[in-house]
Tab-separated table of C-alpha atoms in Angstrom:
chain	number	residue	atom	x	y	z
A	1	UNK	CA	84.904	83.861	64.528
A	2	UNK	CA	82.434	84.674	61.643
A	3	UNK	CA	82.101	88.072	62.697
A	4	UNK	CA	85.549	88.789	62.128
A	5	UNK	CA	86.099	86.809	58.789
A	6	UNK	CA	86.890	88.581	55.322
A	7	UNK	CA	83.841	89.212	53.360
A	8	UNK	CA	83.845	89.440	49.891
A	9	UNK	CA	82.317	92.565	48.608
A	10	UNK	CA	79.377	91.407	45.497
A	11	UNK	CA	80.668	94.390	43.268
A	12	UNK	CA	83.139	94.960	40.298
A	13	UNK	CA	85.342	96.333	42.369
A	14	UNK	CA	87.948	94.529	44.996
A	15	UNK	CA	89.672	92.851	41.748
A	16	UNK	CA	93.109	93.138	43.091
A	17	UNK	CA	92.566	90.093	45.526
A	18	UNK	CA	95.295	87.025	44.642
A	19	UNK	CA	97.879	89.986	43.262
A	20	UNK	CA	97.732	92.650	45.868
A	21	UNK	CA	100.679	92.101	48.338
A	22	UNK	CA	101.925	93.256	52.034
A	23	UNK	CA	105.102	95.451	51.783
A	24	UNK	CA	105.597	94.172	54.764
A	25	UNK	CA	105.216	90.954	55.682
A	26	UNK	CA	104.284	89.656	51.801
A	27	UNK	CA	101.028	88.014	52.649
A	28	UNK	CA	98.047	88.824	49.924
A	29	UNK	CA	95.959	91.990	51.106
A	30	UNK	CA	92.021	90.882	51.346
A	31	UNK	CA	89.084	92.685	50.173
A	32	UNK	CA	87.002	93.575	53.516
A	33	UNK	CA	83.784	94.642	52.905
A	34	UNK	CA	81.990	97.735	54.454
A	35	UNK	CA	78.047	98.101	53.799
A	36	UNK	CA	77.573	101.005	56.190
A	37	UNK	CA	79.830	103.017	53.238
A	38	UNK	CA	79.107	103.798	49.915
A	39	UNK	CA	80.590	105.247	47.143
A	40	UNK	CA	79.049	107.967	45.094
A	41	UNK	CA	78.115	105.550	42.288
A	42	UNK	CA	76.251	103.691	45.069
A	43	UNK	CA	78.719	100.585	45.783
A	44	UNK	CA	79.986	99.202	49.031
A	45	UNK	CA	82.810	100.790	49.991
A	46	UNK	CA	85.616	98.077	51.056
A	47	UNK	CA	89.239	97.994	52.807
A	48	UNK	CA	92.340	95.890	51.704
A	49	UNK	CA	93.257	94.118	54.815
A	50	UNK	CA	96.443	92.381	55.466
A	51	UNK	CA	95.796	88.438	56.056
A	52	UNK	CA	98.990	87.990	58.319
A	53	UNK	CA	97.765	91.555	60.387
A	54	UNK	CA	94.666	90.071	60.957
A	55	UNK	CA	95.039	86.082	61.614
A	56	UNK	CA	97.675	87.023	64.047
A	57	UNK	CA	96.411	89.985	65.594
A	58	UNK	CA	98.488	92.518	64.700
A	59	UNK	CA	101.531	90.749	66.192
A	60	UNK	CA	103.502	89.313	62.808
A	61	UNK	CA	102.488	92.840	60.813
A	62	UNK	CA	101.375	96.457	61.535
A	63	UNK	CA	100.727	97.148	57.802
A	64	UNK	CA	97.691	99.920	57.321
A	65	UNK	CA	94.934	98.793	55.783
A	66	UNK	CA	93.990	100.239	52.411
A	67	UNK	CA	90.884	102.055	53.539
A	68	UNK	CA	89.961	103.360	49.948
A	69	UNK	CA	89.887	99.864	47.891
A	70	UNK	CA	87.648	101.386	45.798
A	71	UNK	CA	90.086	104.364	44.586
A	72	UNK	CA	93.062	102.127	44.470
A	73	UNK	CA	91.258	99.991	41.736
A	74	UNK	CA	90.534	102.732	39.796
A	75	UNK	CA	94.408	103.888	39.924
A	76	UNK	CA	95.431	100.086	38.995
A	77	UNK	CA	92.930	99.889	36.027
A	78	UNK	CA	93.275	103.620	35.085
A	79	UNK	CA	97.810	102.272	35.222
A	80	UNK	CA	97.123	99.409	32.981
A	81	UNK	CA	95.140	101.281	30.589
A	82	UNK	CA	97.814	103.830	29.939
A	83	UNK	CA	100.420	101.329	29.977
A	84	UNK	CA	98.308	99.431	27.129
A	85	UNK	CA	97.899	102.554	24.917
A	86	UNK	CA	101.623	103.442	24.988
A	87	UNK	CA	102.534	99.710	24.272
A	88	UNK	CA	102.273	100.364	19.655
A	89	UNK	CA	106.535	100.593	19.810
A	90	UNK	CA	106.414	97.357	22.074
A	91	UNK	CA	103.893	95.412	19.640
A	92	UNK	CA	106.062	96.467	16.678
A	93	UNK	CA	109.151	94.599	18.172
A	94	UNK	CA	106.895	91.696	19.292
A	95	UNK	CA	105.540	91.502	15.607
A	96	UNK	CA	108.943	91.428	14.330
A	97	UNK	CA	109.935	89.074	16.845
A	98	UNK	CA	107.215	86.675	15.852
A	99	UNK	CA	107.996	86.776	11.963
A	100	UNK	CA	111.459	85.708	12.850
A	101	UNK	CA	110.297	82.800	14.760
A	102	UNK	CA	107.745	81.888	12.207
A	103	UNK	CA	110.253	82.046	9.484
A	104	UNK	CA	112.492	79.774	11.721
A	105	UNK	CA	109.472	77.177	12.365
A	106	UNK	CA	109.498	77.437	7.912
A	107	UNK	CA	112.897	76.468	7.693
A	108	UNK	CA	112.530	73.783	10.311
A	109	UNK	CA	109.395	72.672	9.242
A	110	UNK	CA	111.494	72.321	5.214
A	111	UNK	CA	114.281	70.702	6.965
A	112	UNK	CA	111.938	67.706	8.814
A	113	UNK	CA	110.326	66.732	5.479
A	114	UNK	CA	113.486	66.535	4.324
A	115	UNK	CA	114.875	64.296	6.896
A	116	UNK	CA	111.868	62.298	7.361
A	117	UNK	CA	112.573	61.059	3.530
A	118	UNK	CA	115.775	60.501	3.707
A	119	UNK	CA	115.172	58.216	7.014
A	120	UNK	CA	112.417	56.588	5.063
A	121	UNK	CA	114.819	55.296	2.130
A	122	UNK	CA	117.545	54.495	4.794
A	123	UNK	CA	114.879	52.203	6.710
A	124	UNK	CA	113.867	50.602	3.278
A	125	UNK	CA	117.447	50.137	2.432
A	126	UNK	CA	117.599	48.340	5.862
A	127	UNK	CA	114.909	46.130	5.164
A	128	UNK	CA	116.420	45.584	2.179
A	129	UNK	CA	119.814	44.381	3.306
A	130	UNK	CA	118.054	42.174	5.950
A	131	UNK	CA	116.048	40.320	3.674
A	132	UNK	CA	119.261	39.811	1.668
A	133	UNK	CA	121.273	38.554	4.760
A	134	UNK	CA	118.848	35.653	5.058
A	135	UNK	CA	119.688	35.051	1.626
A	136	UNK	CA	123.313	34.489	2.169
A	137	UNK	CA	125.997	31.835	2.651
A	138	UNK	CA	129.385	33.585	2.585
A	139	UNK	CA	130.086	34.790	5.809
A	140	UNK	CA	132.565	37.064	4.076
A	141	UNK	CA	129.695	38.480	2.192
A	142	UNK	CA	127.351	38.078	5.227
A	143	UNK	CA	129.814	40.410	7.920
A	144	UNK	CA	130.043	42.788	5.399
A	145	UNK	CA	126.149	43.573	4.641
A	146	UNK	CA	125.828	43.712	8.823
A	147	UNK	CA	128.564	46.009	8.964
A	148	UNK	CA	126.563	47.578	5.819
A	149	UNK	CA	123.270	47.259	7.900
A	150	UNK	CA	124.453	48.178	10.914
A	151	UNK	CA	126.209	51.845	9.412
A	152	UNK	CA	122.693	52.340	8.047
A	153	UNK	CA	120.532	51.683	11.493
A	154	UNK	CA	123.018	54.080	12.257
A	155	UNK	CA	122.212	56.957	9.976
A	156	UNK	CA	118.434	56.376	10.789
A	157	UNK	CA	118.896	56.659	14.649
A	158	UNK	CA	120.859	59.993	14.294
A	159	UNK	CA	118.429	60.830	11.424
A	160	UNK	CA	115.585	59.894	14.176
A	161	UNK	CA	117.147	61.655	17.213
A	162	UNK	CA	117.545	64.965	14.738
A	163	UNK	CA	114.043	64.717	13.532
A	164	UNK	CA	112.883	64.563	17.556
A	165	UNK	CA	115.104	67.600	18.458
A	166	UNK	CA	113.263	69.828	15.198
A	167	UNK	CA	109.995	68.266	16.256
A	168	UNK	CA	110.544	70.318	20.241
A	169	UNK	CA	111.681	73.443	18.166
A	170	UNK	CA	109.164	73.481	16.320
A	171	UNK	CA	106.338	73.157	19.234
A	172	UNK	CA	108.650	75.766	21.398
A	173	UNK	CA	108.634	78.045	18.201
A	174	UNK	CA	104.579	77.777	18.172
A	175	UNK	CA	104.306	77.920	21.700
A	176	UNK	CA	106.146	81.626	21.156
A	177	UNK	CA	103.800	82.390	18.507
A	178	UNK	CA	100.952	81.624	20.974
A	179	UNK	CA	101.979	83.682	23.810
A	180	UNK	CA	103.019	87.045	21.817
A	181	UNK	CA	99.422	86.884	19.959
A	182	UNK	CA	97.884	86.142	23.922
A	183	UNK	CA	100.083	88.731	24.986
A	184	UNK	CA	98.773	91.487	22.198
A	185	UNK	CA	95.301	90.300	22.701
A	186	UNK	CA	95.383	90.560	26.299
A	187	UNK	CA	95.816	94.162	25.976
A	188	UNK	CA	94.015	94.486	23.004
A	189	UNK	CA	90.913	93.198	25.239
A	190	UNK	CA	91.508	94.756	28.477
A	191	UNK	CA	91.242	98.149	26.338
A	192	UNK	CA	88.376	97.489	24.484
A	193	UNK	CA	85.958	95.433	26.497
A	194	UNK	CA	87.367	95.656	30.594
A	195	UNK	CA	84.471	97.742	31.751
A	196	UNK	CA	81.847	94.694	30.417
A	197	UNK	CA	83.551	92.152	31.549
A	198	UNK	CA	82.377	90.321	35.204
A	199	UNK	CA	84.291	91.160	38.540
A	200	UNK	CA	85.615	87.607	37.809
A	201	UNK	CA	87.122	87.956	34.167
A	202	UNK	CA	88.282	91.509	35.861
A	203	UNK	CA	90.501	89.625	37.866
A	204	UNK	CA	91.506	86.981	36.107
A	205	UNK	CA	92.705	89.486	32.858
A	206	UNK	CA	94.543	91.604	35.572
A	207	UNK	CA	96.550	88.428	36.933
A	208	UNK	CA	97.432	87.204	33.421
A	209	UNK	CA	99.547	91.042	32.873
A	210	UNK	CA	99.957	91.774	36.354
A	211	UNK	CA	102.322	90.070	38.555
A	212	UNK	CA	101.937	91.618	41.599
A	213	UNK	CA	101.178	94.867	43.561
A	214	UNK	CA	102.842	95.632	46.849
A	215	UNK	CA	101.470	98.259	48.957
A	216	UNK	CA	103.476	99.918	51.511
């Protein structure tokens, strides 16, 4: 069956493989390449090909094939690049959005210290008070530095489990951070340096804003 296999054209162009879709049946549309073609900047000329339509023959889908691959990932890139010059009133919000959660991970980031003292002379009044207990003969005196003790261990382990729940806000609040400044440099990127970048890193920037493309 080699003769009928997908082959992958050796060009910048047929990016939209792993994100262009079947209105169909869903399955991914491959690249298909066609030598005997060319386009007037000299590449291959290639087809999107349905992978259901052609593994079974035309029997699970009668999709057409995308004949001009070459145009359609012109349209996609030519899409993306408008969408990423209108996006200034989006990145304002985002910005804004991001100073609030920075200014939350500050006050979180205040309240931990704070809490991670206050466990620290709770733990050392602990130790304290057990070192003491050793110490003593009156079980009078004795139940009431457990009770004492035990009020304190307490204190720490809600102290503890509070200290834990900042701790995941404060990695969820960075993670935030992290995707809004991949999300601006994404765009910021595919603007600037797209038409350098390898039919690979093509790809791979279009997957990381697009989700997917269905062609009907």
């Amino acid at each position: 069956n080699k003769s009928k296999s997908f082959r992958q054209p050796k060009s910048n162009n047929a990016i939209l493989s792993g994100i262009l879709r079947c209105g169909e049946c869903g399955a991914f549309m491959r690249p298909k390449a066609d030598h005997r073609r060319k386009t007037p900047e000299g590449e291959s000329r290639f087809t999107y090909v349905c992978e259901m339509k052609g593994l079974s023959k035309k029997s699970a889908c009668s999709i057409k094939a995308v004949n001009q691959g070459n145009e359609l990932d012109k349209m996609i890139i030519e899409e993306v690049n408008n969408i990423a010059k209108e996006r200034e009133g989006i990145f304002n919000d985002i910005k804004k959005t991001a100073k609030t959660i920075l200014e939350d991970k500050e006050n979180y980031a205040k309240e931990l210290a704070k809490l991670k003292k206050s466990k620290s002379n709770i733990d050392k009044d602990i130790k304290i008070g057990t070192s003491n207990l050793l110490k003593m003969s009156s079980k009078v005196t004795i139940k009431k530095l457990e009770e004492q003790i035990e009020e304190l261990q307490k204190q720490s382990d809600d102290i503890a489990n509070r200290i834990n729940e900042i701790e995941q806000e404060i990695a969820n609040k960075e993670l935030s951070l992290s995707y809004f400044d991949q999300y601006i440099n994404q765009f910021a990127s595919f603007t600037q340096n797209f038409n350098t970048m390898t039919a690979a890193e093509k790809t791979l920037m279009l997957r990381t804003i697009i989700d997917r493309i269905i062609w009907d």
